[in-house]
CSV table of C-alpha atoms and ligand atoms in Angstrom, one decimal:
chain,number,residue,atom,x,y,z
A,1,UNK,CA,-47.9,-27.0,-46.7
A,2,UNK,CA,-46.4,-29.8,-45.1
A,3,UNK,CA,-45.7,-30.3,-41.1
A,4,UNK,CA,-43.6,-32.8,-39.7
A,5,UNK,CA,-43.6,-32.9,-35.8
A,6,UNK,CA,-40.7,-33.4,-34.1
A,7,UNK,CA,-41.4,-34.7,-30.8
A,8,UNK,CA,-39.3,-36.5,-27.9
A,9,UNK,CA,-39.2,-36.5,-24.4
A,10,UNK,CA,-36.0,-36.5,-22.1
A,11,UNK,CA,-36.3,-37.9,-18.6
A,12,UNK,CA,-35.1,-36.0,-15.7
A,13,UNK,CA,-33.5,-37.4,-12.6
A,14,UNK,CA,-31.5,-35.9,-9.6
A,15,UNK,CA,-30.7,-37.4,-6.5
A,16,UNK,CA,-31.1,-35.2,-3.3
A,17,UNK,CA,-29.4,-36.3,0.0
A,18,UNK,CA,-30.1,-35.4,3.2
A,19,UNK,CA,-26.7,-35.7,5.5
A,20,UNK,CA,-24.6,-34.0,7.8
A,21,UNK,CA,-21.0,-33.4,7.5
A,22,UNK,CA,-20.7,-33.4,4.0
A,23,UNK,CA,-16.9,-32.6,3.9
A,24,UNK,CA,-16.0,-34.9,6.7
A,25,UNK,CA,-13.6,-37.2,4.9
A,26,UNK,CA,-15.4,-40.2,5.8
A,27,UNK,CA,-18.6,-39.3,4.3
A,28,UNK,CA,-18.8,-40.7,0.8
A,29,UNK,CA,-22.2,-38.6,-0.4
A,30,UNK,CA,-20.4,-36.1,-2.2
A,31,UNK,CA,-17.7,-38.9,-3.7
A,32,UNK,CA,-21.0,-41.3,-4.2
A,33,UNK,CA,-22.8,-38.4,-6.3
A,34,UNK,CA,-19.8,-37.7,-8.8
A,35,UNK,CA,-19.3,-41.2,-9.5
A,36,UNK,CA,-22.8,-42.2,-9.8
A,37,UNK,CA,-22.5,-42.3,-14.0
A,38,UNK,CA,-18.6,-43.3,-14.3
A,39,UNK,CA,-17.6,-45.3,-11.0
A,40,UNK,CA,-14.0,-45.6,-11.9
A,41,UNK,CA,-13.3,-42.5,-13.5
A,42,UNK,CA,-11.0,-39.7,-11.7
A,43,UNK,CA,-13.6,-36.8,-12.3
A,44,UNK,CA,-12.6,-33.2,-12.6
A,45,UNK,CA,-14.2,-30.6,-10.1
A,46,UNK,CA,-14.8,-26.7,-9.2
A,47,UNK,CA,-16.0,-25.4,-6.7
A,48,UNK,CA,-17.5,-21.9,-5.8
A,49,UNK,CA,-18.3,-20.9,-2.2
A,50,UNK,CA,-20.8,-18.4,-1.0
A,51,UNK,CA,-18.5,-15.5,0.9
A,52,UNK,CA,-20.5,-15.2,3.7
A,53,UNK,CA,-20.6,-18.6,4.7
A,54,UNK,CA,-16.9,-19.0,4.0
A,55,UNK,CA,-16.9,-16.3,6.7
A,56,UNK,CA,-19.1,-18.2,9.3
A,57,UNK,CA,-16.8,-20.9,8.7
A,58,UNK,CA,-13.7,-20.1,8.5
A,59,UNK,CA,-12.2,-23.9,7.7
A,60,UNK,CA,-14.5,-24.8,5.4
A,61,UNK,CA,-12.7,-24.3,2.1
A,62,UNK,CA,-9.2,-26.2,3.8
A,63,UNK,CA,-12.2,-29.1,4.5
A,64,UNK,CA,-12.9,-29.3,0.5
A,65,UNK,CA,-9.4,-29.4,-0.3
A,66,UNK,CA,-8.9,-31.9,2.4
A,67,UNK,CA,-12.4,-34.0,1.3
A,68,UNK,CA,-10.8,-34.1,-2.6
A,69,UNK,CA,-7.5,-35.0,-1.3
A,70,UNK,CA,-8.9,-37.9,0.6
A,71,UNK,CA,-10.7,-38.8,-2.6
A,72,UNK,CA,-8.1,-38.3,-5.2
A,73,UNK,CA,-8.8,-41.4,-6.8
A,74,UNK,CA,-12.3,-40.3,-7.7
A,75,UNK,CA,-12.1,-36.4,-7.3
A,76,UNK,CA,-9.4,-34.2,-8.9
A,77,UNK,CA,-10.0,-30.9,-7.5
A,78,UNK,CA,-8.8,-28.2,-10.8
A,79,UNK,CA,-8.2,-25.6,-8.5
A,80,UNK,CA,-8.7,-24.1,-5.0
A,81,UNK,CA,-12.6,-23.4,-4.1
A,82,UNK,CA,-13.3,-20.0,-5.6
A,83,UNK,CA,-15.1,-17.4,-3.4
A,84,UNK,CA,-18.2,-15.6,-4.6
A,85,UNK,CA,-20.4,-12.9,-3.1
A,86,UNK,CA,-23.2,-14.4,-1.2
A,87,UNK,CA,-26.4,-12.7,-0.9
A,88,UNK,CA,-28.4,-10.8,-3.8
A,89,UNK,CA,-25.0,-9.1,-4.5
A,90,UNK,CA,-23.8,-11.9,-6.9
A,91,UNK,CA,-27.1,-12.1,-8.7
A,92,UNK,CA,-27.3,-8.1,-9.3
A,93,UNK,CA,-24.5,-7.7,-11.3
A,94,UNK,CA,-23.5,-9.9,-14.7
A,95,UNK,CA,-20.3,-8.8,-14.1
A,96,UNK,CA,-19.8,-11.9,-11.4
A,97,UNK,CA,-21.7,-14.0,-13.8
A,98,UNK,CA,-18.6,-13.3,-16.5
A,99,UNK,CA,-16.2,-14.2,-13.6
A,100,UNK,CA,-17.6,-17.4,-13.0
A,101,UNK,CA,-17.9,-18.6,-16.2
A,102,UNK,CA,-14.2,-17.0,-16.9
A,103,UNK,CA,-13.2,-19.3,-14.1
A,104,UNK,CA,-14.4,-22.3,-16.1
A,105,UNK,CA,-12.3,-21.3,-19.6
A,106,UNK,CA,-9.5,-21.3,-17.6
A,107,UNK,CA,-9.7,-24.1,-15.8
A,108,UNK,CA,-10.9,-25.9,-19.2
A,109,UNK,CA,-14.6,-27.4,-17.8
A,110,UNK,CA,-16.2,-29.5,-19.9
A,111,UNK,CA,-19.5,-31.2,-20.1
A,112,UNK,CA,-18.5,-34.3,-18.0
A,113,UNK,CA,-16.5,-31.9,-15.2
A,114,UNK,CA,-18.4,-30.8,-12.6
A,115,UNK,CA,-19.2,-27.5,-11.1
A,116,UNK,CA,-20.4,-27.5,-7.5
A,117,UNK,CA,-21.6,-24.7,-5.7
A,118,UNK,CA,-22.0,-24.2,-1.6
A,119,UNK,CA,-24.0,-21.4,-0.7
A,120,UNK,CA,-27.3,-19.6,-0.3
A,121,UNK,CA,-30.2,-20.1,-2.9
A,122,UNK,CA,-28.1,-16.2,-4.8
A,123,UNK,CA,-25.1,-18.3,-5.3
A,124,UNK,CA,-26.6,-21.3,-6.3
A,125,UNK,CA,-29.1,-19.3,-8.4
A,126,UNK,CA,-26.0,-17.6,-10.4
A,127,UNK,CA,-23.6,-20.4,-10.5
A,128,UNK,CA,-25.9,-22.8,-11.5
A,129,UNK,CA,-26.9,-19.9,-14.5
A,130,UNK,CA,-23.3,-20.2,-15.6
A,131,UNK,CA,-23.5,-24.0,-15.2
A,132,UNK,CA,-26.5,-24.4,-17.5
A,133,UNK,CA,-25.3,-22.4,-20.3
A,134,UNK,CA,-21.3,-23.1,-20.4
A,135,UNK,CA,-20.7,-25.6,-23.1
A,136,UNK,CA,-25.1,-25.6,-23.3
A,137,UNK,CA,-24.8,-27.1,-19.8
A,138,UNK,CA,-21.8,-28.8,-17.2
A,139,UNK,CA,-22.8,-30.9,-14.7
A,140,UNK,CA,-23.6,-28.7,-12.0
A,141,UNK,CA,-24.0,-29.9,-8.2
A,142,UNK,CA,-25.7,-27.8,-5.7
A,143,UNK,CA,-25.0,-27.6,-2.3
A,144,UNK,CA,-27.3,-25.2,-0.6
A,145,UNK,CA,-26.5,-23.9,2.7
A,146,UNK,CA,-29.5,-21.9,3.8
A,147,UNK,CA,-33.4,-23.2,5.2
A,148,UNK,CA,-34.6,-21.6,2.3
A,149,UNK,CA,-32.3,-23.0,-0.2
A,150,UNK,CA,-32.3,-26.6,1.4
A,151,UNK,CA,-36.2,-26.5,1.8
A,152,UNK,CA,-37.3,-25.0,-1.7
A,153,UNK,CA,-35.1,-23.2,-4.3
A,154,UNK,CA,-32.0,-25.6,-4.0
A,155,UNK,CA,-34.0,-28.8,-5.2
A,156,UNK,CA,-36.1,-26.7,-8.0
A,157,UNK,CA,-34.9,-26.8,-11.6
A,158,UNK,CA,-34.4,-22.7,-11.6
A,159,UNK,CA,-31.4,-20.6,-12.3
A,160,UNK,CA,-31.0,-17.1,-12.6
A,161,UNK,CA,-29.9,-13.4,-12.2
A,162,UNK,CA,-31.4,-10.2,-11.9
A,163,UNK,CA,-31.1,-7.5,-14.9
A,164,UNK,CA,-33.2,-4.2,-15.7
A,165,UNK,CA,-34.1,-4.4,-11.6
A,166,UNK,CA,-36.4,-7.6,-12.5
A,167,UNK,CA,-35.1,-10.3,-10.4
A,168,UNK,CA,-34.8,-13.2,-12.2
A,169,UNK,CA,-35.2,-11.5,-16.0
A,170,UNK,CA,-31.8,-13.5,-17.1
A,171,UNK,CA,-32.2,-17.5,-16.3
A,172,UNK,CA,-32.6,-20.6,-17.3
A,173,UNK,CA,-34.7,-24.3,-16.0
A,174,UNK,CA,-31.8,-26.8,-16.0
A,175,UNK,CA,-32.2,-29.5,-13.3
A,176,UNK,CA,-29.0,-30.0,-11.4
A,177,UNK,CA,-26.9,-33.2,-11.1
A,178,UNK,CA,-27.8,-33.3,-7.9
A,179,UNK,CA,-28.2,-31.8,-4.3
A,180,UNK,CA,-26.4,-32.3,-1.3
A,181,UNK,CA,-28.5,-31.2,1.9
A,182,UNK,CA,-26.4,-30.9,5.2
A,183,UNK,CA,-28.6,-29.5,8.4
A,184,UNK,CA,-25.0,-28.7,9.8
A,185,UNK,CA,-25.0,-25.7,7.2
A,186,UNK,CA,-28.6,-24.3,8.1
A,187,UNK,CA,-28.0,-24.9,11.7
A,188,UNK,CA,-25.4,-22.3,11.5
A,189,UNK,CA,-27.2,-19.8,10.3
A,190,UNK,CA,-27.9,-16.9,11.8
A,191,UNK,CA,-31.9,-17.1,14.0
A,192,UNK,CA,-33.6,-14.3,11.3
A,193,UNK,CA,-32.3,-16.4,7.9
A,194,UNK,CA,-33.4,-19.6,10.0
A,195,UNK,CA,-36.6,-18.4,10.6
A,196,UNK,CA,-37.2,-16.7,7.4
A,197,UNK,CA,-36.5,-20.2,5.7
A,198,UNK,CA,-39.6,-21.4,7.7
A,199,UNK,CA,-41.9,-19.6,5.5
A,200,UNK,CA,-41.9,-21.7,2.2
A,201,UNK,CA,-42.7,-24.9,4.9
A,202,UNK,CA,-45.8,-23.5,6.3
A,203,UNK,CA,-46.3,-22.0,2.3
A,204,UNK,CA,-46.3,-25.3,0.6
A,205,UNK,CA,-48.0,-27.4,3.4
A,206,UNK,CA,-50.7,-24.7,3.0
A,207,UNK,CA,-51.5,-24.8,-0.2
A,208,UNK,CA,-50.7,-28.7,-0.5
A,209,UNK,CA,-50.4,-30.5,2.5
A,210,UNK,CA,-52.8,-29.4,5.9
A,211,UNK,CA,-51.0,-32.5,7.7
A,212,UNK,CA,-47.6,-31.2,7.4
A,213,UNK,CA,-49.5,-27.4,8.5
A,214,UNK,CA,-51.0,-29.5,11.6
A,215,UNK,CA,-46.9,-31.1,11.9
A,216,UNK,CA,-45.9,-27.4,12.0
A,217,UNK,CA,-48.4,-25.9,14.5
A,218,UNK,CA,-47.5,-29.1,16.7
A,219,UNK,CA,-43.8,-28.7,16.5
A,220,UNK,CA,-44.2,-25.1,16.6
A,221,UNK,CA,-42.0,-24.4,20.0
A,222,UNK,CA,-39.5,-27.1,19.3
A,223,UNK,CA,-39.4,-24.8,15.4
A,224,UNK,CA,-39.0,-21.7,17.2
A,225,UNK,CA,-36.2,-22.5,19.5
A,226,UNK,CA,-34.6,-24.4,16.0
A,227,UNK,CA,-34.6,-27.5,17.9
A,228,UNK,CA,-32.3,-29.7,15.5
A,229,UNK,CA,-35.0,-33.0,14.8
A,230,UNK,CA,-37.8,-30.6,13.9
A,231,UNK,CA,-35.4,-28.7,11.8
A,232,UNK,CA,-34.5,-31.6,10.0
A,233,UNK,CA,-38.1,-32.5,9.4
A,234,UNK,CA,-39.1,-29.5,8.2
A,235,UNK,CA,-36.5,-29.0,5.8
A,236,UNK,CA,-37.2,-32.7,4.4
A,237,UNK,CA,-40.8,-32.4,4.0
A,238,UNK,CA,-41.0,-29.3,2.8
A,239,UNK,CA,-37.7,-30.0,0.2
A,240,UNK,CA,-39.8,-33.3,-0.7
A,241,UNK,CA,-43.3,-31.0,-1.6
A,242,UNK,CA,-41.8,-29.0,-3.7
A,243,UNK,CA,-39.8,-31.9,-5.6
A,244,UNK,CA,-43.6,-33.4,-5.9
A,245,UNK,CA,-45.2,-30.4,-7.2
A,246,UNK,CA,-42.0,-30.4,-9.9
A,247,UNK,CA,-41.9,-33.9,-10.8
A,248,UNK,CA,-45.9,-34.7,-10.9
A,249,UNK,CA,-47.5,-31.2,-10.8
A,250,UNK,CA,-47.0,-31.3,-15.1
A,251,UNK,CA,-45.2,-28.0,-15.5
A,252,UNK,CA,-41.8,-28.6,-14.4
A,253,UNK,CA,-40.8,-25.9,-16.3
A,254,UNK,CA,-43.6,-23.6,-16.2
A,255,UNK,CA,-44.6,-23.2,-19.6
A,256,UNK,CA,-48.4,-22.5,-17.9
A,257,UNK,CA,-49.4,-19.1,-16.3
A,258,UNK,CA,-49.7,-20.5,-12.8
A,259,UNK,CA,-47.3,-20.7,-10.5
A,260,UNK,CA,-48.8,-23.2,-8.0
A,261,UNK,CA,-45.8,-23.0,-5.1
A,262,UNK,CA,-45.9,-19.1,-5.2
A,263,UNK,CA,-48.5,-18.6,-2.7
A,264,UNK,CA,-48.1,-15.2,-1.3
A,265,UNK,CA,-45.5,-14.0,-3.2
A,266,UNK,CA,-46.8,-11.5,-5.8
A,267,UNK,CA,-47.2,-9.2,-2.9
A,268,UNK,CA,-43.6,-10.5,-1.6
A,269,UNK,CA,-41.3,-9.9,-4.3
A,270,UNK,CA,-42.8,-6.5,-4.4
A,271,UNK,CA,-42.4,-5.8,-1.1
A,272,UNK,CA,-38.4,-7.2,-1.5
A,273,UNK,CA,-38.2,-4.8,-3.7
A,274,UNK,CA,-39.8,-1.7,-2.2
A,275,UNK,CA,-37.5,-2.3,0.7
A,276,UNK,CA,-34.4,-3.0,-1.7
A,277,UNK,CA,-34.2,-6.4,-0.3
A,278,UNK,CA,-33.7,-5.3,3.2
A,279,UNK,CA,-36.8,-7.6,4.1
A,280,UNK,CA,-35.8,-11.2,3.5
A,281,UNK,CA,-37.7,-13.3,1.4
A,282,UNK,CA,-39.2,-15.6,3.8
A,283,UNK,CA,-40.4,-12.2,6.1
A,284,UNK,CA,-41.8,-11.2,2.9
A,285,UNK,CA,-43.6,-13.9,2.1
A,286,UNK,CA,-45.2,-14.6,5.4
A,287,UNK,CA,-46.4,-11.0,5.2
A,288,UNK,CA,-47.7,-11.8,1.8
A,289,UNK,CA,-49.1,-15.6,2.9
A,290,UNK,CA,-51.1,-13.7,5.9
A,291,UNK,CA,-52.6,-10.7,3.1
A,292,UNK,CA,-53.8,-13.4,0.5
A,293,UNK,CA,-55.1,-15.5,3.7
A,294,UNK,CA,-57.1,-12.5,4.9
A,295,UNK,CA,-58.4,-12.1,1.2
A,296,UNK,CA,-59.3,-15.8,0.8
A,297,UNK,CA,-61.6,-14.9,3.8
A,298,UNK,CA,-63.2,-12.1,2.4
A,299,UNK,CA,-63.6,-13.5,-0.9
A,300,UNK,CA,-65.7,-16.1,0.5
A,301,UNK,CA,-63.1,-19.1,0.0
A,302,UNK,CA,-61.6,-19.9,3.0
A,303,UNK,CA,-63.4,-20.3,6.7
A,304,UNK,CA,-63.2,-16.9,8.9
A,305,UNK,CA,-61.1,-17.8,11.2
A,306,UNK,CA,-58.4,-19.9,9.3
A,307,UNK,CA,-56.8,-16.5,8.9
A,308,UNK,CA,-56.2,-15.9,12.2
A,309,UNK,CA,-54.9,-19.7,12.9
A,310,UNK,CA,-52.4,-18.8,9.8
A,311,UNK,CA,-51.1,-15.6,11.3
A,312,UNK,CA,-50.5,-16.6,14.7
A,313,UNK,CA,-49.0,-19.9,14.1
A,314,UNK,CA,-46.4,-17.4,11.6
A,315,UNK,CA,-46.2,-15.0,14.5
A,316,UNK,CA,-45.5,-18.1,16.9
A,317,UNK,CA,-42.3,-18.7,14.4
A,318,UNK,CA,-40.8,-15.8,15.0
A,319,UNK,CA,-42.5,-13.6,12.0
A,320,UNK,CA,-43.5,-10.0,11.8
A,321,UNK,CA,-46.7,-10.3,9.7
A,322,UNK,CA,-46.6,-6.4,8.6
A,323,UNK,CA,-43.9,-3.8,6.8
A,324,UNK,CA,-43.8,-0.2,6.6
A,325,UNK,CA,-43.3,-0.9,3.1
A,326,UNK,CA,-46.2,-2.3,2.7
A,327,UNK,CA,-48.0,1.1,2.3
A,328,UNK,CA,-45.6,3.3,0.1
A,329,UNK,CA,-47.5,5.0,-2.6
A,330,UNK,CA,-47.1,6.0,-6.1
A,331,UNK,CA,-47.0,9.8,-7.1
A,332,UNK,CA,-50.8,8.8,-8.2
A,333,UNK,CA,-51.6,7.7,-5.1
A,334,UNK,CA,-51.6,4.2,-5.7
A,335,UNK,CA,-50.1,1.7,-3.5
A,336,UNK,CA,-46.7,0.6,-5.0
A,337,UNK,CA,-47.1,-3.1,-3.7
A,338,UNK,CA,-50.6,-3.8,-6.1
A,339,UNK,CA,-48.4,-2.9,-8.8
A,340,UNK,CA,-46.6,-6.8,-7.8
A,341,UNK,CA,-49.6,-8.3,-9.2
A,342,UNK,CA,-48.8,-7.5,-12.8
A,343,UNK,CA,-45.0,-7.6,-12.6
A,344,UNK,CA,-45.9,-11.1,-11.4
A,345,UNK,CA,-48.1,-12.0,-13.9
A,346,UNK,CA,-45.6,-10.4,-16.9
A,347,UNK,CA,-43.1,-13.0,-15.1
A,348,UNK,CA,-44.7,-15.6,-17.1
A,349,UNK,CA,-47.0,-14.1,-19.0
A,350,UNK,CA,-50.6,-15.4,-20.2
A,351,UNK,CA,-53.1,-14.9,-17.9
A,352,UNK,CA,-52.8,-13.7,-14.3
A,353,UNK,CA,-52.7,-16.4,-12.1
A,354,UNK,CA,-52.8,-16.0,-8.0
A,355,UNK,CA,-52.9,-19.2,-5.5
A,356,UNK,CA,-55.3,-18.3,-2.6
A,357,UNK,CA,-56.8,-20.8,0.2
A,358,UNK,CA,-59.9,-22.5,0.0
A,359,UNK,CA,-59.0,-24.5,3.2
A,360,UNK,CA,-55.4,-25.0,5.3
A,361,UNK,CA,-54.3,-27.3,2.4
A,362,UNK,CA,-56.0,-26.5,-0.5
A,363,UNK,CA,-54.2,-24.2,-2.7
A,364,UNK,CA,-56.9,-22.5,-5.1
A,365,UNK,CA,-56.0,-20.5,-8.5
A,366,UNK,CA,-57.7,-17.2,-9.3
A,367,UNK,CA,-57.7,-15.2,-12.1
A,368,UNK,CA,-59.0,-11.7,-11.3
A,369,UNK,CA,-58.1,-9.7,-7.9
A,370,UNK,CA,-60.7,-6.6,-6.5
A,371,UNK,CA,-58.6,-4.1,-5.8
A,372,UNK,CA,-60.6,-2.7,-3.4
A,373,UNK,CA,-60.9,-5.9,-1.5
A,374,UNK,CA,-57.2,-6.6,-1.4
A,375,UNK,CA,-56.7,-3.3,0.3
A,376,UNK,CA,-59.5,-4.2,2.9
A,377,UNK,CA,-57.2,-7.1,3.5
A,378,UNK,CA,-54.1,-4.9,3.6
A,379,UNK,CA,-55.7,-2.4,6.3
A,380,UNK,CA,-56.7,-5.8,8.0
A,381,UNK,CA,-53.0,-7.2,8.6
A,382,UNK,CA,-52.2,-3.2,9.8
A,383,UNK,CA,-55.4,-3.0,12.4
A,384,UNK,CA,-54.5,-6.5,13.7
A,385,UNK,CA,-50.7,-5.2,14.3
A,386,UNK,CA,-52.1,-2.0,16.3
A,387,UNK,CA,-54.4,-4.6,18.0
B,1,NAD,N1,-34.2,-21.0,-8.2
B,1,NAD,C1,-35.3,-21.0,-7.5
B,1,NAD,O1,-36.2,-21.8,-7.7
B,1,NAD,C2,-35.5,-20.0,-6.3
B,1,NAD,C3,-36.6,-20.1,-5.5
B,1,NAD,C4,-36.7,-19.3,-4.4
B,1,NAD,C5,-35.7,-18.3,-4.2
B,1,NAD,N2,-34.7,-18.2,-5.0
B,1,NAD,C6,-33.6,-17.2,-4.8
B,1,NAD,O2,-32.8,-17.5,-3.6
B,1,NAD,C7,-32.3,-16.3,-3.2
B,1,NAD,C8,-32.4,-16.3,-1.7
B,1,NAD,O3,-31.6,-17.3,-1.2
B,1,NAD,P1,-31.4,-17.6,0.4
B,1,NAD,O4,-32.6,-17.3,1.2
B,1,NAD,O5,-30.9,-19.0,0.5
B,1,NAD,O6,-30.4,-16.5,0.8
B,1,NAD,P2,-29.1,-15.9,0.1
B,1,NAD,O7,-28.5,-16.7,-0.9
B,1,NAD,O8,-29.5,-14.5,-0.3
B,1,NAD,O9,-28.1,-15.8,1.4
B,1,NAD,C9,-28.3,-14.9,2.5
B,1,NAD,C10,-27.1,-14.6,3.3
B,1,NAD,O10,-26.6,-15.8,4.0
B,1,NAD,C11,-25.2,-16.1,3.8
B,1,NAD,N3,-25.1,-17.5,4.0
B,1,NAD,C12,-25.4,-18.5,3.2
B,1,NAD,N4,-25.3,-19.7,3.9
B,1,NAD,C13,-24.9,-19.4,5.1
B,1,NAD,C14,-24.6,-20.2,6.3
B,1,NAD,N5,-24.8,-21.5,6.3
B,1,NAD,N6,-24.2,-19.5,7.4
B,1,NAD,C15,-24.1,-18.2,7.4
B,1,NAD,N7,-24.3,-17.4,6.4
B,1,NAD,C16,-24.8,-18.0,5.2
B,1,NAD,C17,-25.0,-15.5,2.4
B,1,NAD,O11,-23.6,-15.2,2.2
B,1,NAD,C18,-25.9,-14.3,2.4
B,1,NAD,O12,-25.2,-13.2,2.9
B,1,NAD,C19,-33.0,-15.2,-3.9
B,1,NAD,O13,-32.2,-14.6,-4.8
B,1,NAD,C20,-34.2,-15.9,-4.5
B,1,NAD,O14,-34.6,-15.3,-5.7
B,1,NAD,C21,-34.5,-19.1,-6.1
B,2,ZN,ZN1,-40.3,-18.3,-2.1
């Protein structure tokens, strides 16, 4: 037998800029980012726009015409900006998934054209799915528009759609082109999306960063009221912690079982699910941040007491820390949400891997939960709602 290794390795690299006014003619980021590789080339361009933001703004696909108009030596847009269904809608059904990538046959995109996408983490989930597999991958641009897409998923390497019910069972790791931040976007949100976003900040700076959790509780009041410097702050910090974790954490593309930024969410994706995605992800996952905080406690690896600090300062935010859903049962008996601990281990498979607290900071892995105890922790985060 004879073995020759193959073995090379590709580096990544992605600019992500933090503006405002993106498609305000005079703002050369988005002209700066499709020329970066060809300065004097006229580059070809699509563009897909998340519906429900194209309804909260009402001028902004006139602004990208406008914005490729004013750029025309650089930008040639191949067509006008193509709505899509915002929301979980566009990643539930691979009919939209066909449409996009219809959309690029027609309109001939190749590997040096680019497809941009403006909208929540769902659209830039699904467009960027389309982007990474059309041709084996077009350069694909993300623009994200939510506090949860700006802070987390939109300057991650993931793509993907939900099939079979499992979110996220048809996807790919393709890092993007590059990312475009604008606050304006997020500061138009509605107040529950912009809270909800607020949860992956206090998620990551509690698992990696007690500074940035201290930042938080400080700027707490000025968060709450979405006061727009703290905004900014929090979105940049957290955005630049989970670039960290992906550039130097060693698993861009976790090929491991862990899942280090997913603190508190085996219990969240569950409980999205349970309530068919009626709960948000970021209410979700302070829920779940405050369960595996209160089992941290009683598992003897995080200070009594921290819990509480966790819960209130989520609470302060504008959070509900508990959900109906959280108790449904199984015709066994059973709670339905424990079942989220092996759907999110069969998400990667090996061994199950769950990131609890051994201090406001420190981010520990487990391999084994006690059932028993978790539910002591569940009837915990209930009592302290009756309280
Ligand atoms: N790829 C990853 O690494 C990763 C990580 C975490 C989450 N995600 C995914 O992200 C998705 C959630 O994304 P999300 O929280 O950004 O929400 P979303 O994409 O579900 O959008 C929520 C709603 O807000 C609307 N919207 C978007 N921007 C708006 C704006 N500026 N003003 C008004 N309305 C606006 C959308 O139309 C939608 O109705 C989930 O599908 C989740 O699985 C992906
Ligand atoms: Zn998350």
């Amino acid at each position: 037998m004879q073995t020759v290794w193959q073995r090379f390795s590709v580096p990544f690299e992605f600019p992500v800029v933090f503006t405002q006014d993106l498609f305000a003619v005079e703002n050369t980021a988005l002209r700066d980012v499709i020329t970066r590789l060809e300065p004097r080339r006229r580059h070809r361009l699509m563009v897909f726009v998340d519906d429900g933001l194209a309804a909260a703004r009402p001028n902004l696909l006139a602004q990208v015409r406008h914005y490729a108009e004013h750029h025309a030596e650089n930008i040639e847009l191949v067509c006008n900006p193509i709505l899509v269904p915002g929301g979980e809608k566009i990643k539930s059904d691979l009919h939209f998934i066909e449409s996009i990538q219809q959309s690029l046959f027609d309109h001939h995109i190749d590997r040096h054209s680019y497809v941009l996408a403006i909208g929540g983490g769902a659209v830039l989930d699904a467009v960027g799915l389309v982007a990474s597999t059309t041709h084996r991958g077009v350069r694909h641009i993300r623009v994200p528009t939510t506090v949860l897409a700006q802070n987390d998923s939109g300057v991650g390497v993931k793509n993907g759609v939900n099939l079979h019910g499992v979110k996220n069972f048809v996807g790919s790791f393709a890092p993007p082109f590059a990312v475009l931040n604008d606050l304006e976007f997020a500061m138009s949100l509605p107040d529950r999306d912009k809270v909800a976003g607020m949860a992956e900040a206090v998620k990551v700076s509690l698992i990696r960063d007690a500074s940035f959790f201290s930042w938080i509780e400080q700027h707490s009041e000025h968060l709450a009221t979405f006061e727009r410097a703290a905004m900014a702050t929090m979105i940049r910090r957290c955005a630049e912690l989970h670039m960290r974790q992906i550039g130097h954490g060693g698993d861009p593309f976790e090929t491991g079982s862990a899942r280090p930024l997913d603190y508190g969410h085996w219990s969240a994706h569950k409980l999205e699910s349970i309530t068919r995605h009626h709960v948000r992800h970021g209410e979700a996952v302070a829920i779940g941040m405050a369960l595996d905080a209160r089992y941290s406690v009683l598992s003897g690896l995080l200070a009594p007491g921290q819990e509480d600090r966790i819960c209130l300062l989520l609470e302060f935010l504008g959070f509900d820390l508990w959900h109906p859903g959280m108790l449904r049962a199984e015709p066994d008996g059973e709670l339905t949400i424990l079942a989220g601990l092996r759907e999110f281990q069969e998400h990667l498979g090996g061994e199950l891997t769950i990131t609890l607290l051994a201090d406001i900071g420190v981010g520990v892995e487990v391999h084994e939960i006690d059932i028993e105890r978790m539910k002591e922790a569940l009837f915990w985060l209930k009592r302290r709602l009756e309280a």
